[in-house]
Amino acid sequence: MSHPDYRLTLRPLETPRGVSSLVGPHGVGASPGDKKSKNKSLRGKKKSIFETYMSKEDVSEGLKRGTLIQGILRINPKKFHEAFIPSPDGDRDIFIDGVVARNRALNGDLVVVKLFPEEQWKVIKPDSNDKETEGAYESYLPEELCGSLLPQQSLKGYNDSPDVIIEAQFDDSDSEDGHGNTQNILVDGVKKLSVCLHEKGKEDAGAPVTKDENTSMAQDTRTLSEKSLQRSAKVVYILEKKHSRAATGFLKLLADKNSELFRKYALFSPSDHRVPRIYVPLKDCPQDFVTRPKDYANTLFICRIVDWKEDSNFALGQLAKSLGQAGEIEPETEGILTEYGVDFSDFSSEVLECLPQGLPWTIPPEEFNKRRDLRKDCIFTIDPSTARDLDDALSCKPLTDGNFEVGVHIADVSYFVPEGSDLDKVAAERATSVYLVQKVIPMLPRLLCEELCSLNPMTDKLTFSVIWTLTPKGKILDEWFGRTIIRSCTKLSYEHAQSMIESPTKKIPEKELPPISPEHTSEEVHRAVLNLHGIAKELRKQRFVDGALRLDQLKLAFTLDHETGLPQGCHIYEYRDSNKLVEEFMLLANMAVAHKIHRAFPERALLRRHPPPQTKMLNDLVEFCDQMGLSMDFSSAGALNKSLTETFGDDKYSLARKEVLTNMCSRPMQMALYFCSGMLQDQAQFRHYALNVPLYTHFTSPIRRFADVLVHRLLAATLGYREVPNVEPDALQKQADHCNDRRMASKRVQELSTSLFFSVLVKESGPLESEAMVLGVLNQAFDVLVLRYGVQKRVYCNALPLRSHHFQRVGKKPELTLLWEPEAMEQEPVRQVITIFSLVEVVLQAEDAALKYSAILKRPGTEGLLGLQDEEECDHDQQED
């Protein structure tokens, strides 16, 4: 089941675990105040379902003493009665079983929990190898690990061509988190190793129900080894409601027509089952809803939770708006944005008044006296062909001694965003631009993003530069920081730069290049790109020698129909030398600025750290690799990188196995986080695990990340351009936390947008065929990574024409044997063995429900509808690229 399944489709209502005694006759809640439940309330008093929250004083006391634990709540999207918070010691997550124990907290909230006594802890049978104990993981790879890609919006100027290639744009050209791209785009919200789960019966609809082996059993827990117990807890307080309290979903009438409630409320059923069902006043609903409920069966609504009382299974809410038909791109997109609290409203007049009013704007003469004038230098941008917000430009000047003067020039956004202004406040609140497949929700008004700040060619621009003297091997001999004025001579796309790298001696015809300003020649630009490429290769080589990690994962780029906006095709985005070139210099600039601001302001530098992987999940992965006979070294980021690059050959099977293992290695990885240096005592915690460096920050993308604007202000103060920002470390930490939250939300939204478009593609153009590799085997199903599209899906045995299927372990390896029904009477049944790393063929096909699609295993030895033909055939529109 992949994202679209739980995010975008309506499913039968299920009773939340732990509240069954209070659910009405048809599984739709009879509230405790309902006539049906009068016998539950003695002496007219409603019975509480949830515990009253502890007082603030008791909570802070308990946290100090260590009797209470705080953490971010994660709810398993597949089994919504299961929730977890990370263990403070990095060991196995703490388990929160059922809606009652969760005590009205929602996914992503910062909660405080109290551990149950040991006899109530969750028992994991030693032989169940239960990897779903961390079931609710949504892995957030920092983009430094992966160069994380953002689908970038199309240019309006493409009217002459029927189709627009939507290119995956690097979320930073600095792939800081070791991750080669948006982590697990389209991947299940559940990140687990699935070495072999004993599936719960309800997960496999038509299969025989197996006993739920994970829950606590009435056996003497003392006889079990400590390893097979998982600490369990209940929520006693919500420190911060990080969840937006908004959800998309569908309206229904209450089941019991005779109840008081039926006359006042409708039932809102969220698409995301991690959100409770919600009573909404009928007065909020469309006028004819009660008389014609079926007319609204496929209409998506947005609802906001306004209250959730202790004595009610369901929350109380307000219907915010009707979005339109489920399954259509725009209503679904608006739903995703609202659920994740993304502000996509127009900028207010107060905000727009902060922008320069007299247009066209020109640089004031006094700025030329305050800045280094680089307008005569050969400076250019390299971006996705569709990018409009050009944050960064590069220059490379050969010196007479054989070294180079290399510059990274970043848009001086802080010049246009006065501290404390309405513009500053809204940018701080949005904290990041959000990149959807079809459009961008900008952090700043378009006048700034696309015109005044964007480093468009052949116009004078204000920039903040880092300029080095570098040897051809990338050794830094000298370094300069300062405000500058540049005039980019051309806007190269990654394809232009790539063709220059691939034709080092051949002149590229003018018609294949974008316009170049008359003061410079295409040869000069070509030479600069080749020199930068040469240095970038050396810098990159040295970074990996020094122990950096990169986890490249498959990511999708779409071709959109120009008229309808629907996806016509998709392809895996190729990360090439031109991308790596930009990435290396962005990393170099970010590291240089981190050291500079930390030296000047050791207590109030805004930095970015990447904690090491979670111990428990990493240990599980180590154990898994041992079982599979893979010699992987997980002792450090560099050792892991070496294992991944050296363990595998370059034949098709080895490359697929590397994809699967990279996918697995991403799961224990933690998020990279902004933080204020004065708030962490131990400088060892400042480290960036994936980059394997002591200090790192974000400086290179201020048009679309507010953290970078804050860093620009710190750097300006360091250089004496302005007063030191008047902010205390704890206030800066609050801003860092908010940037982290919004960044996480934007990554999630980006994934869901990609998921949405891929689901529409399957529906419009499917069925789609692909090779896939097995990455987890269960007793009635198995998980695959679909190699052509980079999506992860679960294949269920009961959806296949099998005579039988049998699960067993061979040694410690899980194995599922499928016996296929013969296609003709006289044939023998075909036997197929599924193990981890098996290469299989699957068909992705749409289901009846809006945007739900499933993966079906192809019968061994059959020719497909499409076959596994060349990429071009599948991607009939890709030649436009």
Coordinates of N, CA and C in Angstrom, one line a residue, residues 470-631:
L470 N 41.8 28.8 -5.2 CA 41.8 27.3 -5.1 C 42.9 26.8 -6.0
T471 N 43.6 25.7 -5.6 CA 44.5 25.0 -6.5 C 43.6 24.1 -7.4
P472 N 44.2 23.6 -8.5 CA 43.4 22.7 -9.4 C 42.9 21.5 -8.6
K473 N 43.5 21.1 -7.5 CA 43.1 20.0 -6.6 C 42.0 20.4 -5.6
G474 N 41.7 21.7 -5.6 CA 40.6 22.1 -4.7 C 41.1 22.6 -3.3
K475 N 42.4 22.7 -3.2 CA 42.9 23.1 -1.9 C 42.7 24.7 -1.7
I476 N 42.1 25.1 -0.6 CA 41.8 26.5 -0.4 C 43.1 27.2 0.1
L477 N 43.5 28.2 -0.7 CA 44.7 29.0 -0.4 C 44.3 30.4 0.2
D478 N 43.1 30.9 -0.1 CA 42.6 32.1 0.4 C 41.1 32.2 0.3
E479 N 40.5 33.0 1.1 CA 39.0 33.0 1.2 C 38.6 34.4 1.5
W480 N 37.5 34.9 0.8 CA 37.0 36.3 1.0 C 35.5 36.2 1.0
F481 N 34.9 36.9 2.0 CA 33.4 37.0 2.1 C 33.0 38.5 1.9
G482 N 32.0 38.7 1.2 CA 31.5 40.1 1.1 C 30.3 40.4 0.2
R483 N 29.8 41.6 0.4 CA 28.7 42.0 -0.5 C 29.2 42.4 -1.8
T484 N 28.5 42.0 -2.9 CA 29.0 42.3 -4.2 C 27.8 42.7 -5.1
I485 N 28.2 43.1 -6.4 CA 27.2 43.3 -7.4 C 27.7 42.5 -8.6
I486 N 26.8 41.7 -9.2 CA 27.2 40.9 -10.3 C 26.3 41.2 -11.5
R487 N 26.7 40.7 -12.7 CA 25.9 40.7 -13.9 C 26.1 39.4 -14.6
S488 N 25.2 38.5 -14.3 CA 25.3 37.1 -14.9 C 25.3 37.2 -16.4
C489 N 26.3 36.5 -17.1 CA 26.4 36.7 -18.5 C 25.5 35.7 -19.2
T490 N 25.0 34.6 -18.5 CA 24.1 33.6 -19.2 C 23.4 32.7 -18.2
K491 N 22.3 32.2 -18.6 CA 21.5 31.3 -17.7 C 21.7 29.9 -18.3
L492 N 22.6 29.1 -17.8 CA 22.8 27.7 -18.3 C 21.8 26.8 -17.6
S493 N 21.3 25.8 -18.3 CA 20.6 24.7 -17.7 C 21.6 23.6 -17.4
Y494 N 21.2 22.6 -16.5 CA 22.1 21.5 -16.3 C 22.5 20.8 -17.6
E495 N 21.5 20.7 -18.5 CA 21.8 20.1 -19.8 C 22.9 20.8 -20.6
H496 N 22.8 22.2 -20.6 CA 23.9 23.0 -21.3 C 25.2 22.7 -20.6
A497 N 25.3 22.7 -19.3 CA 26.6 22.5 -18.6 C 27.1 21.1 -18.9
Q498 N 26.1 20.2 -18.9 CA 26.5 18.8 -19.1 C 27.1 18.6 -20.5
S499 N 26.5 19.2 -21.5 CA 27.1 19.1 -22.9 C 28.5 19.7 -23.0
M500 N 28.7 20.8 -22.2 CA 30.0 21.4 -22.2 C 31.1 20.4 -21.5
I501 N 30.6 19.8 -20.4 CA 31.5 18.8 -19.8 C 31.8 17.7 -20.7
E502 N 30.8 17.2 -21.4 CA 31.0 16.1 -22.3 C 31.7 16.4 -23.6
S503 N 31.9 17.7 -24.0 CA 32.6 18.1 -25.2 C 33.7 19.0 -24.8
P504 N 34.7 18.5 -24.1 CA 35.8 19.4 -23.6 C 36.5 20.1 -24.7
T505 N 36.7 19.5 -25.9 CA 37.5 20.2 -26.9 C 36.7 20.7 -28.0
K506 N 35.4 20.4 -28.1 CA 34.6 20.8 -29.3 C 33.8 22.0 -28.9
K507 N 33.8 23.0 -29.8 CA 33.0 24.2 -29.6 C 31.5 23.8 -29.7
I508 N 30.7 24.3 -28.8 CA 29.3 24.0 -28.8 C 28.6 25.1 -29.7
P509 N 27.8 24.6 -30.7 CA 27.2 25.6 -31.6 C 26.3 26.6 -30.8
E510 N 26.3 27.9 -31.2 CA 25.6 28.9 -30.5 C 24.1 28.6 -30.4
K511 N 23.5 27.9 -31.4 CA 22.1 27.7 -31.4 C 21.7 26.7 -30.3
E512 N 22.7 25.9 -29.8 CA 22.5 24.9 -28.7 C 22.6 25.6 -27.3
L513 N 23.0 26.8 -27.3 CA 23.3 27.5 -26.0 C 22.3 28.6 -25.8
P514 N 22.1 29.0 -24.6 CA 21.2 30.2 -24.3 C 22.0 31.5 -24.7
P515 N 21.3 32.6 -24.8 CA 22.0 33.9 -25.1 C 23.1 34.2 -24.1
I516 N 24.2 34.7 -24.6 CA 25.4 35.0 -23.7 C 25.7 36.5 -24.0
S517 N 25.9 37.3 -22.9 CA 26.1 38.7 -23.1 C 27.3 39.0 -23.9
P518 N 27.2 40.1 -24.7 CA 28.3 40.4 -25.7 C 29.7 40.6 -25.1
E519 N 29.8 40.9 -23.8 CA 31.1 41.1 -23.2 C 31.9 39.8 -23.0
H520 N 31.1 38.7 -23.1 CA 31.8 37.4 -22.9 C 31.5 36.4 -24.1
T521 N 32.3 35.4 -24.2 CA 32.1 34.5 -25.3 C 31.7 33.1 -24.8
S522 N 31.1 32.3 -25.7 CA 30.7 31.0 -25.3 C 31.9 30.1 -24.9
E523 N 33.1 30.4 -25.6 CA 34.3 29.7 -25.2 C 34.7 30.0 -23.8
E524 N 34.6 31.3 -23.4 CA 35.0 31.7 -22.0 C 34.1 30.9 -21.0
V525 N 32.8 30.9 -21.3 CA 31.9 30.2 -20.4 C 32.2 28.7 -20.3
H526 N 32.5 28.1 -21.5 CA 32.8 26.7 -21.6 C 34.0 26.4 -20.8
R527 N 35.1 27.2 -21.0 CA 36.3 27.0 -20.3 C 36.1 27.1 -18.7
A528 N 35.3 28.0 -18.3 CA 35.0 28.2 -16.9 C 34.3 26.9 -16.3
V529 N 33.3 26.4 -17.1 CA 32.6 25.2 -16.7 C 33.5 24.0 -16.6
L530 N 34.4 23.9 -17.6 CA 35.4 22.8 -17.5 C 36.3 22.9 -16.3
N531 N 36.8 24.1 -16.0 CA 37.7 24.3 -14.9 C 36.9 24.0 -13.6
L532 N 35.7 24.5 -13.5 CA 34.9 24.2 -12.3 C 34.7 22.7 -12.1
H533 N 34.4 22.1 -13.2 CA 34.1 20.6 -13.2 C 35.4 19.9 -12.7
G534 N 36.6 20.3 -13.2 CA 37.8 19.7 -12.8 C 38.0 19.8 -11.3
I535 N 37.8 21.0 -10.8 CA 38.0 21.2 -9.3 C 36.9 20.5 -8.5
A536 N 35.7 20.5 -9.0 CA 34.6 19.8 -8.3 C 34.8 18.3 -8.2
K537 N 35.4 17.7 -9.2 CA 35.7 16.3 -9.2 C 36.7 16.0 -8.0
E538 N 37.7 16.9 -7.9 CA 38.7 16.8 -6.9 C 38.1 17.0 -5.5
L539 N 37.3 18.0 -5.4 CA 36.6 18.3 -4.1 C 35.7 17.1 -3.6
R540 N 35.0 16.5 -4.6 CA 34.1 15.4 -4.3 C 34.9 14.2 -3.9
K541 N 36.0 13.9 -4.7 CA 36.8 12.8 -4.4 C 37.3 12.9 -2.9
Q542 N 37.8 14.1 -2.6 CA 38.4 14.3 -1.3 C 37.3 14.2 -0.2
R543 N 36.1 14.6 -0.5 CA 35.0 14.5 0.5 C 34.7 13.1 0.9
F544 N 34.7 12.2 -0.1 CA 34.4 10.8 0.1 C 35.6 10.1 0.8
V545 N 36.8 10.5 0.4 CA 38.0 10.0 1.1 C 37.9 10.4 2.6
D546 N 37.4 11.6 2.9 CA 37.3 12.1 4.2 C 36.1 11.6 5.0
G547 N 35.3 10.7 4.3 CA 34.3 10.0 5.1 C 32.9 10.5 4.9
A548 N 32.5 11.1 3.8 CA 31.1 11.5 3.5 C 30.3 10.3 3.0
L549 N 29.0 10.5 3.1 CA 28.1 9.4 2.7 C 27.0 10.1 1.8
R550 N 26.7 9.3 0.7 CA 25.6 9.7 -0.2 C 24.7 8.5 -0.4
L551 N 23.4 8.7 -0.3 CA 22.5 7.7 -0.5 C 21.6 8.1 -1.7
D552 N 22.0 7.8 -2.9 CA 21.2 8.2 -4.1 C 20.0 7.3 -4.2
Q553 N 18.8 7.9 -4.2 CA 17.6 7.1 -4.4 C 16.9 7.5 -5.7
L554 N 16.2 6.6 -6.3 CA 15.5 6.9 -7.5 C 14.4 8.0 -7.3
K555 N 14.4 8.9 -8.3 CA 13.3 9.9 -8.2 C 12.7 10.2 -9.5
L556 N 11.5 10.6 -9.5 CA 10.7 10.7 -10.7 C 10.6 12.2 -11.2
A557 N 10.7 12.3 -12.5 CA 10.3 13.6 -13.1 C 9.2 13.3 -14.1
F558 N 8.2 14.3 -14.2 CA 7.0 14.0 -15.0 C 7.0 14.9 -16.2
T559 N 6.4 14.4 -17.3 CA 6.1 15.2 -18.5 C 4.6 15.5 -18.3
L560 N 4.3 16.8 -18.4 CA 2.9 17.2 -18.2 C 2.3 17.7 -19.5
D561 N 1.0 17.3 -19.7 CA 0.3 17.8 -20.9 C 0.0 19.3 -20.7
H562 N 0.4 20.1 -21.7 CA 0.4 21.6 -21.6 C -1.1 22.1 -21.4
E563 N -2.0 21.4 -22.0 CA -3.4 21.9 -22.0 C -4.1 21.5 -20.6
T564 N -4.0 20.2 -20.3 CA -4.7 19.7 -19.2 C -4.0 19.7 -17.9
G565 N -2.6 19.7 -18.0 CA -1.8 19.6 -16.7 C -1.7 18.2 -16.2
L566 N -2.3 17.3 -16.9 CA -2.2 15.9 -16.5 C -0.8 15.3 -16.9
P567 N -0.3 14.3 -16.1 CA 1.0 13.7 -16.4 C 0.8 12.8 -17.6
Q568 N 1.7 12.9 -18.6 CA 1.7 12.1 -19.8 C 2.7 11.0 -19.7
G569 N 3.8 11.2 -19.0 CA 4.8 10.2 -18.9 C 5.7 10.6 -17.7
C570 N 6.6 9.7 -17.3 CA 7.5 10.0 -16.3 C 8.8 9.3 -16.5
H571 N 9.9 9.8 -15.9 CA 11.2 9.1 -16.1 C 12.0 9.3 -14.8
I572 N 12.9 8.4 -14.6 CA 13.8 8.6 -13.4 C 14.8 9.7 -13.7
Y573 N 14.8 10.7 -12.8 CA 15.7 11.8 -13.0 C 17.2 11.4 -12.9
E574 N 18.0 11.8 -13.9 CA 19.4 11.4 -13.9 C 20.2 12.5 -13.2
Y575 N 21.0 12.1 -12.2 CA 21.9 13.1 -11.5 C 23.2 13.0 -12.1
R576 N 23.7 14.1 -12.8 CA 24.9 14.0 -13.6 C 26.0 14.9 -13.2
D577 N 27.1 14.9 -13.9 CA 28.2 15.7 -13.5 C 27.9 17.2 -13.3
S578 N 27.0 17.7 -14.1 CA 26.7 19.2 -14.0 C 26.0 19.4 -12.7
N579 N 25.2 18.5 -12.2 CA 24.5 18.6 -10.9 C 25.6 18.6 -9.8
K580 N 26.5 17.6 -10.0 CA 27.6 17.4 -9.0 C 28.5 18.7 -8.9
L581 N 28.7 19.3 -10.0 CA 29.6 20.5 -10.1 C 29.0 21.6 -9.2
V582 N 27.7 21.9 -9.4 CA 27.0 22.9 -8.6 C 27.0 22.5 -7.1
E583 N 26.7 21.3 -6.9 CA 26.5 20.8 -5.5 C 27.8 21.0 -4.7
E584 N 29.0 20.7 -5.3 CA 30.3 20.8 -4.6 C 30.5 22.2 -4.1
F585 N 30.3 23.2 -5.0 CA 30.6 24.5 -4.6 C 29.6 25.1 -3.6
M586 N 28.3 24.6 -3.7 CA 27.4 25.1 -2.7 C 27.7 24.5 -1.3
L587 N 28.2 23.2 -1.3 CA 28.6 22.6 0.0 C 29.8 23.4 0.5
L588 N 30.8 23.8 -0.4 CA 32.0 24.5 0.1 C 31.6 25.8 0.7
A589 N 30.7 26.5 0.0 CA 30.3 27.8 0.5 C 29.5 27.7 1.9
N590 N 28.6 26.7 2.0 CA 27.9 26.5 3.2 C 28.9 26.2 4.4
M591 N 29.8 25.4 4.1 CA 30.8 25.0 5.2 C 31.6 26.3 5.6
A592 N 32.1 27.0 4.6 CA 32.9 28.2 4.8 C 32.1 29.2 5.7
V593 N 30.9 29.4 5.4 CA 30.0 30.4 6.1 C 29.8 29.9 7.5
A594 N 29.6 28.6 7.7 CA 29.3 28.0 9.0 C 30.5 28.3 9.9
H595 N 31.7 28.1 9.5 CA 32.9 28.4 10.3 C 33.0 29.9 10.6
K596 N 32.7 30.7 9.6 CA 32.8 32.2 9.7 C 31.9 32.7 10.8
I597 N 30.6 32.3 10.7 CA 29.6 32.9 11.7 C 29.8 32.2 13.1
H598 N 30.3 31.0 13.1 CA 30.5 30.4 14.4 C 31.6 31.0 15.2
R599 N 32.7 31.3 14.4 CA 33.9 32.0 15.0 C 33.4 33.3 15.6
A600 N 32.6 34.1 14.9 CA 32.2 35.4 15.3 C 31.2 35.4 16.4
F601 N 30.2 34.4 16.3 CA 29.1 34.4 17.3 C 29.0 32.9 17.8
P602 N 29.9 32.5 18.7 CA 29.8 31.1 19.1 C 28.5 30.8 19.8
E603 N 27.8 31.8 20.4 CA 26.5 31.5 21.1 C 25.3 31.7 20.3
R604 N 25.4 32.3 19.1 CA 24.2 32.6 18.4 C 24.3 32.4 16.9
A605 N 25.1 31.4 16.5 CA 25.2 31.0 15.1 C 24.1 30.1 14.7
L606 N 23.4 30.3 13.6 CA 22.4 29.3 13.1 C 23.1 28.3 12.3
L607 N 23.2 27.1 12.8 CA 23.9 26.0 12.1 C 23.0 24.8 11.7
R608 N 23.5 23.8 11.1 CA 22.7 22.7 10.7 C 23.5 21.4 11.0
R609 N 22.9 20.6 11.9 CA 23.5 19.4 12.3 C 22.8 18.2 11.8
H610 N 23.5 17.1 11.6 CA 22.8 15.8 11.2 C 23.2 14.7 12.2
P611 N 22.3 14.3 13.1 CA 22.7 13.3 14.1 C 22.9 11.9 13.4
P612 N 23.7 11.1 14.0 CA 24.0 9.8 13.5 C 22.7 8.9 13.4
P613 N 22.7 7.8 12.7 CA 21.5 7.0 12.6 C 21.0 6.5 13.9
Q614 N 19.7 6.1 13.9 CA 19.1 5.6 15.2 C 19.7 4.2 15.4
T615 N 20.2 4.0 16.6 CA 21.0 2.8 17.0 C 20.2 1.6 16.7
K616 N 19.0 1.5 17.2 CA 18.2 0.3 17.2 C 17.9 -0.1 15.7
M617 N 17.5 0.9 14.9 CA 17.3 0.5 13.5 C 18.5 0.2 12.7
L618 N 19.6 0.8 13.1 CA 20.9 0.5 12.5 C 21.3 -0.9 12.8
N619 N 21.1 -1.3 14.1 CA 21.5 -2.7 14.6 C 20.6 -3.7 13.8
D620 N 19.3 -3.4 13.6 CA 18.5 -4.3 12.9 C 19.0 -4.5 11.4
L621 N 19.5 -3.4 10.9 CA 20.0 -3.4 9.5 C 21.3 -4.3 9.4
V622 N 22.1 -4.1 10.4 CA 23.4 -4.8 10.5 C 23.1 -6.3 10.5
E623 N 22.1 -6.7 11.4 CA 21.7 -8.1 11.6 C 21.1 -8.6 10.3
F624 N 20.3 -7.8 9.6 CA 19.7 -8.2 8.3 C 20.8 -8.5 7.3
C625 N 21.8 -7.6 7.2 CA 22.9 -7.8 6.2 C 23.7 -9.1 6.5
D626 N 23.9 -9.3 7.8 CA 24.6 -10.6 8.2 C 23.8 -11.8 7.7
Q627 N 22.5 -11.7 8.0 CA 21.6 -12.8 7.5 C 21.7 -13.1 6.0
M628 N 21.8 -11.9 5.3 CA 21.7 -12.0 3.8 C 23.1 -12.3 3.2
G629 N 24.1 -12.4 4.1 CA 25.5 -12.6 3.7 C 26.1 -11.4 3.0
L630 N 25.7 -10.2 3.3 CA 26.3 -9.0 2.7 C 27.3 -8.5 3.7
S631 N 28.5 -8.2 3.1 CA 29.6 -7.7 4.0 C 29.5 -6.1 4.0

